[in-house]
Each structure stands twice: as C-alpha cells, then as structure tokens.
Tab-separated table of C-alpha atoms in Angstrom:
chain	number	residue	atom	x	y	z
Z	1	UNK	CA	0.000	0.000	0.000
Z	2	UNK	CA	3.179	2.449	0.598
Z	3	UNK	CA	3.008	5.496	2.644
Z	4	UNK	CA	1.732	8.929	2.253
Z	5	UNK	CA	4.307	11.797	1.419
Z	6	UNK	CA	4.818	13.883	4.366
Z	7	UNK	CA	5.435	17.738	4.073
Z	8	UNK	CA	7.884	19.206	6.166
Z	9	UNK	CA	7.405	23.062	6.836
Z	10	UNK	CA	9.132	24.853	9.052
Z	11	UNK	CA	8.682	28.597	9.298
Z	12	UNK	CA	6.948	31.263	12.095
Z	13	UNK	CA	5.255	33.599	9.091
Z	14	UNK	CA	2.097	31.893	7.813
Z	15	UNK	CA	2.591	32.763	3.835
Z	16	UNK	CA	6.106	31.029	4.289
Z	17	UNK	CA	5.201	28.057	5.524
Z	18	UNK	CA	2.064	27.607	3.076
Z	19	UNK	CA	5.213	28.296	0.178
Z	20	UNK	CA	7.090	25.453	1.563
Z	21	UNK	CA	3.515	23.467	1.453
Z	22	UNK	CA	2.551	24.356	-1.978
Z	23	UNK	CA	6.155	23.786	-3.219
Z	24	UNK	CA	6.783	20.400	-1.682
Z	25	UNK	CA	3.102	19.079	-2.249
Z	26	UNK	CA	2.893	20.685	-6.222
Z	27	UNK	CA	2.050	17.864	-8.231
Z	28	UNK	CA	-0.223	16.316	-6.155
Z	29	UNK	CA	-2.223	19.541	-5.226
Z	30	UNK	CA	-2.277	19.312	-8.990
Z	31	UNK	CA	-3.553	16.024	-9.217
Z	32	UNK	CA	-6.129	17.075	-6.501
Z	33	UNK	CA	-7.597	19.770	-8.672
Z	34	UNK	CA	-7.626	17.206	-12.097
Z	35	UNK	CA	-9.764	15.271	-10.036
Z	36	UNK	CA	-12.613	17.543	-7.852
Z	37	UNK	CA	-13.140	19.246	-11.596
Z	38	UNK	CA	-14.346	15.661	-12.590
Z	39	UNK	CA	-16.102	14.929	-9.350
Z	40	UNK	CA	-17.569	18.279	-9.437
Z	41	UNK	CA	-19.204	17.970	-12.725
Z	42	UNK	CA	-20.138	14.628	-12.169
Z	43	UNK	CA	-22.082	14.750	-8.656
Z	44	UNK	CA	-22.954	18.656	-8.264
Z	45	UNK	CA	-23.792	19.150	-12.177
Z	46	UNK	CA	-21.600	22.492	-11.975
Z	47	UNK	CA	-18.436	23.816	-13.716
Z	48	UNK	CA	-15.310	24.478	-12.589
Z	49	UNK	CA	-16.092	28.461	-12.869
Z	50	UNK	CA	-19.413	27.776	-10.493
Z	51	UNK	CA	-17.483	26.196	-8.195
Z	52	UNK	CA	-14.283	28.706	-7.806
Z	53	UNK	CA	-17.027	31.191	-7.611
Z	54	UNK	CA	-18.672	29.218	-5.038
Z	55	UNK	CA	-15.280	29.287	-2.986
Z	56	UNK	CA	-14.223	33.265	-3.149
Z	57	UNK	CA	-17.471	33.566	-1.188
Z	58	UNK	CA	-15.458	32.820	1.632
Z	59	UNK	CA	-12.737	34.990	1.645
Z	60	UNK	CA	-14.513	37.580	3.578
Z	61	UNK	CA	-14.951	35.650	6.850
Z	62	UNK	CA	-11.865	34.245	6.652
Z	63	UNK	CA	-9.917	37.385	6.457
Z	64	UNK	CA	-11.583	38.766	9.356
Z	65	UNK	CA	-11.873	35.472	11.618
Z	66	UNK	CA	-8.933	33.182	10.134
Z	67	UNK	CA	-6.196	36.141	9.026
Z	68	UNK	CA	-3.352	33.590	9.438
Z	69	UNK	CA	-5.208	30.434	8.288
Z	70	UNK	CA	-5.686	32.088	4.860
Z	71	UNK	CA	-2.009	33.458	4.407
Z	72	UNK	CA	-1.280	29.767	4.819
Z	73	UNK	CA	-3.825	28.989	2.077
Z	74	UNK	CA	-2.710	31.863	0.039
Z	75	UNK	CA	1.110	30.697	0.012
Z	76	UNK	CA	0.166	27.381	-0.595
Z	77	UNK	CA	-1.145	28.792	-4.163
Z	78	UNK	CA	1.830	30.754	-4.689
Z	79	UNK	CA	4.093	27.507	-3.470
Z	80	UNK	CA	2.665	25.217	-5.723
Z	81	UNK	CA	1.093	27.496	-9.134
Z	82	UNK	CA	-2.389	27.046	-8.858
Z	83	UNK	CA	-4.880	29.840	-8.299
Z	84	UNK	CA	-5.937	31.183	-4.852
Z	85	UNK	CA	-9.468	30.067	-6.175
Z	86	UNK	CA	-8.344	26.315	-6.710
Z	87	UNK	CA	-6.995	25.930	-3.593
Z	88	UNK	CA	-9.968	27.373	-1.529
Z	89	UNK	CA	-12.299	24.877	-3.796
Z	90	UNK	CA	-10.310	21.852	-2.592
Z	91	UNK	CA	-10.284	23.670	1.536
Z	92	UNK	CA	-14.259	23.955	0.766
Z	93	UNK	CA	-14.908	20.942	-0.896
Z	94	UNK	CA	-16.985	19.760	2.210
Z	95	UNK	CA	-18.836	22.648	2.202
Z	96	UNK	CA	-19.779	22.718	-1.736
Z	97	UNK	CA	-20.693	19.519	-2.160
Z	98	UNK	CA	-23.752	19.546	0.862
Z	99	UNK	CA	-25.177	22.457	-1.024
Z	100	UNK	CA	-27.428	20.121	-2.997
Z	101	UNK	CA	-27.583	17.623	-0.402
Z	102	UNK	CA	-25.904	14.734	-1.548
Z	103	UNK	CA	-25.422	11.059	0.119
Z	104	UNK	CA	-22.892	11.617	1.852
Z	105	UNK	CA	-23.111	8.939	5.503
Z	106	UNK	CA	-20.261	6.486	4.988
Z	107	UNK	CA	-17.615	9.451	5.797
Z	108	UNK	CA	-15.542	8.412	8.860
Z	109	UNK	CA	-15.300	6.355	12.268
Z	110	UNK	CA	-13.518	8.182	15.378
Z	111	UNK	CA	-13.144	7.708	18.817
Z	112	UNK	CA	-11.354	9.147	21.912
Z	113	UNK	CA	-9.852	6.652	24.753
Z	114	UNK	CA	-9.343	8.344	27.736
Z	115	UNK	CA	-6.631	6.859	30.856
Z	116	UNK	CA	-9.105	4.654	32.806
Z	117	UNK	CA	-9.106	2.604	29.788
Z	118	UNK	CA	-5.923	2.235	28.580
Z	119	UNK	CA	-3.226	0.381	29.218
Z	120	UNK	CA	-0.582	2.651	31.252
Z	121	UNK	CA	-3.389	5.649	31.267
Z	122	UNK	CA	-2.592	7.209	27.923
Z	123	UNK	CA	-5.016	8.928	26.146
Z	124	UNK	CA	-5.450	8.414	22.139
Z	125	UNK	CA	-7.595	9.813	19.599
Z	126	UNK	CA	-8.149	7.333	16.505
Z	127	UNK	CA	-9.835	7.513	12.913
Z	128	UNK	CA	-10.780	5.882	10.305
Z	129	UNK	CA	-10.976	8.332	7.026
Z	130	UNK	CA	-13.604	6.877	4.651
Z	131	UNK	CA	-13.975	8.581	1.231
Z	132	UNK	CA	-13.417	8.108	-2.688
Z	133	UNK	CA	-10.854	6.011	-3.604
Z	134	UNK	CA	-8.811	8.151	-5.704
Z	135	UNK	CA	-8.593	10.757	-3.077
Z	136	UNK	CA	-5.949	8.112	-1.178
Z	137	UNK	CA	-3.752	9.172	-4.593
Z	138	UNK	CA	-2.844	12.643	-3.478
Z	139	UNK	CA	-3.648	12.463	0.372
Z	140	UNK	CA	-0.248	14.096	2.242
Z	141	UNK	CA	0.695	14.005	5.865
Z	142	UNK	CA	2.157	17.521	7.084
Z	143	UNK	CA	4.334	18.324	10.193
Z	144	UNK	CA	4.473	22.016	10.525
Z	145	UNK	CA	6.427	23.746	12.824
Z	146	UNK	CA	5.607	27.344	13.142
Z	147	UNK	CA	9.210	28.090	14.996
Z	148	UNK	CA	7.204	29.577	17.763
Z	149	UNK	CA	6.093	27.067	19.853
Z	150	UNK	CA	3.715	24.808	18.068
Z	151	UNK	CA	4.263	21.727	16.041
Z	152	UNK	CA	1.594	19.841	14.023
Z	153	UNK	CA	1.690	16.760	12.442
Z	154	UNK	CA	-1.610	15.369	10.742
Z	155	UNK	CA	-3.220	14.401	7.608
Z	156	UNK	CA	-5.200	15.495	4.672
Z	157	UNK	CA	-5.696	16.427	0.848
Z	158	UNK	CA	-2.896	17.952	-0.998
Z	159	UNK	CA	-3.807	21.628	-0.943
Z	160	UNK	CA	-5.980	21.673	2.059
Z	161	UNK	CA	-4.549	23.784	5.578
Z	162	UNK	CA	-5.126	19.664	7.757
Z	163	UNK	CA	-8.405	17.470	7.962
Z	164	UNK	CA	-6.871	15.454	11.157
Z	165	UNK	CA	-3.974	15.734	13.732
Z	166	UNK	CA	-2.090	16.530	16.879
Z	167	UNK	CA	0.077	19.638	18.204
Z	168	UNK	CA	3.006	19.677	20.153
Z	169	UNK	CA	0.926	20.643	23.648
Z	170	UNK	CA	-0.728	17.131	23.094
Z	171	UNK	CA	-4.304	18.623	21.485
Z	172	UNK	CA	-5.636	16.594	18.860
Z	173	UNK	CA	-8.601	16.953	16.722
Z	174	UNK	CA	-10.762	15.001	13.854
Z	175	UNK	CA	-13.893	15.195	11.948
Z	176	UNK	CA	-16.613	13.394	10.491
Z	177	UNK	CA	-19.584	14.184	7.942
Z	178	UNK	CA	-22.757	14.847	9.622
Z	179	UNK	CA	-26.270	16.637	8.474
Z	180	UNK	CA	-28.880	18.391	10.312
Z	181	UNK	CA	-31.982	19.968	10.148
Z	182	UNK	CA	-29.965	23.204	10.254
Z	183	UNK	CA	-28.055	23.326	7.470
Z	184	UNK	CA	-28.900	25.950	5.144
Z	185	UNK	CA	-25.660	26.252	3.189
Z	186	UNK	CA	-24.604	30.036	4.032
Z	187	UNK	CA	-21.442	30.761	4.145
Z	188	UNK	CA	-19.501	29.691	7.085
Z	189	UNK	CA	-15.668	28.914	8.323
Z	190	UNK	CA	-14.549	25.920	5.713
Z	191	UNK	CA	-13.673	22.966	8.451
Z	192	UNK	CA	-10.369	22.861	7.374
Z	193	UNK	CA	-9.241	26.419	8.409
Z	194	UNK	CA	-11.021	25.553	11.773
Z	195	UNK	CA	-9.663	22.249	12.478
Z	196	UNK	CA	-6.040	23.850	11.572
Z	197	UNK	CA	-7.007	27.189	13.915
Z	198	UNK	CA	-7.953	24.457	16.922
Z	199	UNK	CA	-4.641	22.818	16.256
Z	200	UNK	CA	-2.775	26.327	17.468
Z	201	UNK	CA	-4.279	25.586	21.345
Z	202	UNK	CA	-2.759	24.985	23.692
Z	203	UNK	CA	-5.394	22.691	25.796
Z	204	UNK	CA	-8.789	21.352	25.408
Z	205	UNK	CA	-10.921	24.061	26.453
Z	206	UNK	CA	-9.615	26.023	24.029
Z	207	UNK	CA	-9.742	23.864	20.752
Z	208	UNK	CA	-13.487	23.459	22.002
Z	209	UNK	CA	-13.917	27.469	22.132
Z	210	UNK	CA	-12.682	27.700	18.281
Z	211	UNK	CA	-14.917	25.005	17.054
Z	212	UNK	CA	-17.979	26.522	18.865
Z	213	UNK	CA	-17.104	29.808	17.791
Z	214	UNK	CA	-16.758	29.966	14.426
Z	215	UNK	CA	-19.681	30.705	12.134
Z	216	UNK	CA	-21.345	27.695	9.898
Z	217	UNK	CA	-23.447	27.307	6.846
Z	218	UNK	CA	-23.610	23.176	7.380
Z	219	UNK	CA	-23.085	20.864	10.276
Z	220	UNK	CA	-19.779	19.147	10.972
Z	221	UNK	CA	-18.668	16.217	13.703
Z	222	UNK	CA	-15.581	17.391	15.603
Z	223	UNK	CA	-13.873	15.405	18.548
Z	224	UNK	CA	-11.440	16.716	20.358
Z	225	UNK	CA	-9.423	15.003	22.657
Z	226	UNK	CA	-5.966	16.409	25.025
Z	227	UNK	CA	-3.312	14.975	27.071
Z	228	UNK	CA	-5.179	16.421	29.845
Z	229	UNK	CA	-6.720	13.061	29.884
Z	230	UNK	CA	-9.785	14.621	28.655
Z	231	UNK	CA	-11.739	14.578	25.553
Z	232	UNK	CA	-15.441	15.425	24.199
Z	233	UNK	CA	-17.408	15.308	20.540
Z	234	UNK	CA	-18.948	18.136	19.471
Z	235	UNK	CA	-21.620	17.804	16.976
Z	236	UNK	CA	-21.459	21.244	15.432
Z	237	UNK	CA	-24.266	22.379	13.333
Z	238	UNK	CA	-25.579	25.733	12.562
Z	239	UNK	CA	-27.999	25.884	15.263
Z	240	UNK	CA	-26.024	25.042	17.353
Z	241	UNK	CA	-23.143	22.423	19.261
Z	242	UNK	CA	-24.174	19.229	20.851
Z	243	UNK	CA	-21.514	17.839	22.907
Z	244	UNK	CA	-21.205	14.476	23.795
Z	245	UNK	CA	-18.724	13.074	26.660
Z	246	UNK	CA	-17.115	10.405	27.315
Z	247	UNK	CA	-18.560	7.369	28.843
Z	248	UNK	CA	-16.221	4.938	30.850
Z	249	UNK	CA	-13.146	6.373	29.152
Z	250	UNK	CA	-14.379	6.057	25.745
Z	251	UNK	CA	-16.872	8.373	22.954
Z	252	UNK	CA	-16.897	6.715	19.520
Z	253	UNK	CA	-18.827	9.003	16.263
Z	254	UNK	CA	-19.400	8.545	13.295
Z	255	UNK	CA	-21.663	10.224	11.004
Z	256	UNK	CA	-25.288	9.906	12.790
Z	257	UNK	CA	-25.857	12.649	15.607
Z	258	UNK	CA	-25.946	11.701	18.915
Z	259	UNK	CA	-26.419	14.159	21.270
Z	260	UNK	CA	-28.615	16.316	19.122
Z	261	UNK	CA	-30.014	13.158	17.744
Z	262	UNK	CA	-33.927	14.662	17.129
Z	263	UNK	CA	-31.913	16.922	14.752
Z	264	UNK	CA	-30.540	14.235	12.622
Z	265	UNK	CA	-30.604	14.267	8.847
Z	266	UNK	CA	-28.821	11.437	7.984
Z	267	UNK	CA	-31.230	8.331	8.221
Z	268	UNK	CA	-28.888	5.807	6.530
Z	269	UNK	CA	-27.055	2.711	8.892
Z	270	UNK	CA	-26.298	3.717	12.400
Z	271	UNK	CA	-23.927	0.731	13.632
Z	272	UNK	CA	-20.225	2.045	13.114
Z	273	UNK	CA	-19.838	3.896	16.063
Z	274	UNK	CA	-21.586	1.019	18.177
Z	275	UNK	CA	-18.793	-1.848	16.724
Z	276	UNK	CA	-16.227	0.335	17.461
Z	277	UNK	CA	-17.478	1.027	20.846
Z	278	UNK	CA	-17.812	-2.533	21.661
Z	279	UNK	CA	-14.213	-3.403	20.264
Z	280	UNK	CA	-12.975	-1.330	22.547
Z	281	UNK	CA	-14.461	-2.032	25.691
Z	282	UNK	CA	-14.590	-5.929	25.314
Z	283	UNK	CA	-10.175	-4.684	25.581
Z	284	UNK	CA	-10.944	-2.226	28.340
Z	285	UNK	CA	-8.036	-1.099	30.727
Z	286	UNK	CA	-5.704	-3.239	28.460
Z	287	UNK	CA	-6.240	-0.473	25.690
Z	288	UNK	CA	-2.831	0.343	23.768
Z	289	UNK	CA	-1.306	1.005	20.267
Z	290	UNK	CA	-1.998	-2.528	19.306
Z	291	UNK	CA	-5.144	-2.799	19.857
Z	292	UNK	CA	-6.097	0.349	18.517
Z	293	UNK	CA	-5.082	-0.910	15.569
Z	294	UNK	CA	-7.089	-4.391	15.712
Z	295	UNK	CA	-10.258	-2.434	16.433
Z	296	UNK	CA	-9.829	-0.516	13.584
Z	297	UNK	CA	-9.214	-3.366	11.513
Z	298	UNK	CA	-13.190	-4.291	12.283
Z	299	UNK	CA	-15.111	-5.452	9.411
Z	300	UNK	CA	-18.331	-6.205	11.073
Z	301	UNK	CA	-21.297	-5.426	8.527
Z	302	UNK	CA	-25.190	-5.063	8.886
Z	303	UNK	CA	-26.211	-7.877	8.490
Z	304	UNK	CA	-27.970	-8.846	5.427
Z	305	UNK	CA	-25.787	-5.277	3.563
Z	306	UNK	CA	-25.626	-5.817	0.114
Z	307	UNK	CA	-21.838	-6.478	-1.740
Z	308	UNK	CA	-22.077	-5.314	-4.620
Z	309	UNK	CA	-22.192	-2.655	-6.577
Z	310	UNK	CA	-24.257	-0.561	-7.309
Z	311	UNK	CA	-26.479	-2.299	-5.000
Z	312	UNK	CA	-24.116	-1.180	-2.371
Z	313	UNK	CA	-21.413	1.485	-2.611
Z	314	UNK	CA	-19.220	0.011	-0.139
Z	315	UNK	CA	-18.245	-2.952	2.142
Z	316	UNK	CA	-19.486	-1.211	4.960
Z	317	UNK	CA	-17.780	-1.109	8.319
Z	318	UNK	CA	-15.015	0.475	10.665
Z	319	UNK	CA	-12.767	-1.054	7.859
Z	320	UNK	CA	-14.679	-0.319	4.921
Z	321	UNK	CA	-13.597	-1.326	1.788
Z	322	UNK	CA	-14.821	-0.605	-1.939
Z	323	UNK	CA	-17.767	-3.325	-3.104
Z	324	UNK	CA	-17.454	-6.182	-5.860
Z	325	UNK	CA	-18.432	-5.423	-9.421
Z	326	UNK	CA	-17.715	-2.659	-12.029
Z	327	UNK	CA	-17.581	0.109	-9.648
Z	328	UNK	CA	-17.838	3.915	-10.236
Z	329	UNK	CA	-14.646	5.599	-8.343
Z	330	UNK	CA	-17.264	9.065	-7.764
Z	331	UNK	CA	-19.588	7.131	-6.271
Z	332	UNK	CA	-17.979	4.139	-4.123
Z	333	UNK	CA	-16.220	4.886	-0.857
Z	334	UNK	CA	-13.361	3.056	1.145
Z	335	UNK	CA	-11.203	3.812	4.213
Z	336	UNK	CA	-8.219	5.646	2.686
Z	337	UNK	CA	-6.472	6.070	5.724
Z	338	UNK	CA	-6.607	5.163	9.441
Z	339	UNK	CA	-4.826	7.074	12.117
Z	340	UNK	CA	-3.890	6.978	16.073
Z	341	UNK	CA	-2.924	9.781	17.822
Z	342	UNK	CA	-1.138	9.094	21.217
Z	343	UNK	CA	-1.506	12.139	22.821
Z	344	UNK	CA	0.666	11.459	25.832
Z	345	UNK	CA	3.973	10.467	23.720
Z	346	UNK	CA	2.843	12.597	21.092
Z	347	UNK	CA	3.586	10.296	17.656
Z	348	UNK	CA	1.072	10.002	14.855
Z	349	UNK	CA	0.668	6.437	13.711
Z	350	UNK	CA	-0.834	6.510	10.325
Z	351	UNK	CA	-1.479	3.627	8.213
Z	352	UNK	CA	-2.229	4.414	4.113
Z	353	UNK	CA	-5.308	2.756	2.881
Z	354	UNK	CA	-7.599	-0.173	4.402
Z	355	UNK	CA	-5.534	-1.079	7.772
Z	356	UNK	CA	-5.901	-4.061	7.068
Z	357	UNK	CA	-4.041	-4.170	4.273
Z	358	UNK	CA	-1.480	-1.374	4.843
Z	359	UNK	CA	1.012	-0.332	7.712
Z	360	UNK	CA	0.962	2.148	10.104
Z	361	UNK	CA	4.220	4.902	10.115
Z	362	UNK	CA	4.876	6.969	12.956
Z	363	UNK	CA	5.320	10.764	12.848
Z	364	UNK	CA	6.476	11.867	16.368
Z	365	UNK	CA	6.330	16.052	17.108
C-alpha cells in the first residue's frame, strides 16, 4: 500500500510556511484539482467556474476570523502554481458539495480513549478516514512547525490547511460528515481552516472554544481530545453544538448525531460507532497502540448489507472497503487512511489505505 508523502514546513510567518507546502506538495495539489473538476461535474452538475465562484465567497470571513489560516492557504497557491481560487475549492470541498444535499453517511469512524481505559493511562484519539478512492492518490501528511512554539503533524488532501492531527501541547482533533436539520448552506468557516485554527491551542478548552465559535453554513462532527486526559465530541451544526462526553473512558462518532439526535438528517445505517465502541471495551483497561489498531481493523457489517455494486457502494464497516463489481470511483467509498494519535507520547501512527491491508508509520512532534 506504501506510505503517504509527508510535508515538512518549518517557518513562524504563515505565507512562508504555506510556500514550503505548496512547493513540496505541487504535483499532487495538482492532481487534486484534475480530479474535484471531474467529481464536481459529475455529482454537483456544476463547472469548474461555479465552483471557484462558489469558494471566493469565503474569503470575507476568513480574512476577518482566520487572518493567518488564509495566508497559509494563500502561500500554498503561490508555493505550488495554482490559483488562490483552486486551492480554496479543494479547503471547501466539504462545504460545496452539501449544497445540494448529496449522500454523503459512509464518511468516517472516530473515537477518543481516555486513561481509565488504557493500558498505562494514555489517552489516544483514533480515525478511520472513509472517502473516494482516488482521493488516497494525493492524500499528504504535514508536520508544521511554526518556529514559535507549536508543532503539528496530521493528515489530509494535498492543498488543504489539515483534515486530522495533533500539536506539540498534546491537542488533537478530527472530523466526520454529519447533516442536520440546520443546514442551510450560508457561508460559514470551511472545516479545514477551523480544524487547523484548533490545532494552534494549547489545551482542550480552548480547541473546544474555536470550534464553537466559528460561524457555519452546514453541520460538521468534531472530537477533540488532550493529554489532559480529557476529551469530548462536538456535533457542530448551525444551530447550534451538541456535545457528547465520554462514557467509561471512551466516545466513539461517526456520522449519525448523537447528542442532538432529534436533529438528525442522515437516516442511513447507524452501527459504526456502536462496533467500534464494543471493540474497545470488550479490551478495556488493556487499551494500547496494538489494539487500537485491531479495532480498527473491524469489518463487522449489517447484516444482510448488500456487496455489490451498485447495490451497495461500499463494504461497509469500521474497515470499509470498496464493493465487488464494475464500480464507479465518484460514487464508491473506502477507508483511505486510518490514524492513532497518542496524545501522551505525542507520535502520529498513520497507516495508508484499508488497515488491514497497509502499515501504520509513525510521525512523532
């Protein structure tokens, strides 16, 4: 399966360190663009034009609320030749494609694991990253270090500011699709510049403060989790954030809500979050980088799911995987990467592709 390039930066001045992004991460920010113009036209019905459109909408907030966030964006343009524009379509590619309310429930398993159920009273945060397959082709890990205190190290698309990761003072955040009766598609903060704004905290309390903060058009899953021993998912939709905490040590997500569950849009399969919560309790105090892995190797399905395509559009489960048949590559899903943060030692484990199938590399800060 190999391993995802990972993007060193080092700089304290934002527009640097997006330069050294762009530059180091060119062809496959390239590569990124090729293929959202296709997926674009294919599931949203729009042109490339509509779309960067779509995405300078957003420049407005995020100069006011996201100054430094943006500079990053903006040198990553400059770094790597392609237009502001481009690069804010692939940093609001979440947000364009709920505007017409597409299927979109297969994105993502997390969960937090908190001391009292760990082995040697670590605390993790761990992911599984389901999306379209070719997206796993120009995927990048980055490790930033902004020369001023703060370290990063986390994944996500070519071009985009981070989708997942960790920070040097042991805060570490993820995300998963969700939909609520609030979204109305306004402009709002693109998750990505929020996710990489919570990674510049310095505890818990604060990541949550950013997330609950900024302004949204559509609703977004974000657990946060800190060496503090302490971590809590935040369903955040536009009308507002329902948190849900930990429960013996553990909160597992994935894309149904929870704690604001009446709200709930998404009425597809509901079981992901439940395996994985199982998995990990049936290993409860005995918790550790193992098996974190193992549990995320889970390929418990409903029972009775379909297998192939386009009866289904994935095998799914924690490990999903893409179905049998002809399949369309815009329309199937897989797990394209799978991740463990260990907050307390502060290394990234992050395994390319299925985890069953791949390895996991570590990235320590």
């Amino acid at each position: 399966m190999g391993e995802f390039l990972c993007i060193k930066v080092r700089s304290a001045d934002p527009f640097e360190r997006g330069m050294q992004y762009g530059a180091q991460a060119r062809n496959l920010i390239h590569l990124g663009v090729q293929g959202y113009q296709r997926h674009f036209a294919k599931t949203l019905s729009a042109s490339w034009e509509e779309i960067l459109e779509r995405s300078r909408l957003y420049l407005e907030l995020l100069e006011r609320d996201f100054p430094a966030e943006l500079a990053e964006a903006r040198g990553i343009a400059a770094g790597s030749g392609v237009d502001l524009d481009a690069i804010m379509a692939l940093n609001c590619r979440y947000e364009i494609l709920k505007l017409r309310n597409l299927p979109q429930e297969k994105e993502c398993t997390s969960a937090a694991v908190l001391p009292e159920a760990a082995r040697g009273g670590g605390t993790f945060l761990i992911k599984n990253w389901d999306y379209r397959p070719w997206v796993e082709n120009h995927a990048v890990i980055v490790d930033i270090d902004d020369l001023s205190g703060n370290h990063i190290v986390g994944l996500t698309e070519a071009g985009q500011l981070i989708r997942d990761g960790m920070n040097r003072h042991g805060v570490s955040v993820c995300g998963n699709n969700l939909s609520s009766v609030f979204d109305t598609g306004a402009i709002g903060a693109p998750v990505t510049f929020v996710r990489r704004k919570a990674l510049n905290c310095r505890n818990l309390a604060q990541a949550c403060d950013v997330v609950k903060s900024s302004p949204r058009g559509v609703s977004c899953n974000i657990l946060v989790a800190s060496a503090e021993g302490k971590a809590v998912d935040l369903e955040a939709t536009p009308g507002g954030v329902f948190e849900l905490a930990p429960e013996e040590g553990i909160v597992t997500h994935a894309n149904h809500m929870v704690a604001g569950a009446k709200y709930c849009t998404n009425h597809g399969s509901k079981f992901r979050d439940g395996v994985l919560r199982r998995r990990l309790l049936e290993r409860y105090g005995e918790l550790d980088l193992e098996s974190l892995r193992s549990c995320l190797t889970d390929h418990e399905m409903k029972p009775g799911w379909p297998t192939e395509y386009p009866e289904s559009d994935c095998l799914e489960a924690v490990c999903s995987h893409v179905p049998h048949g002809d399949i369309d590559v815009d329309k199937v899903w897989k797990t394209i990467a799978s991740s463990v943060y260990d907050l307390d030692a502060r290394v990234a484990y992050i395994c390319k592709g299925c985890p069953c199938q791949g390895q996991y590399r570590s990235y320590p800060l």
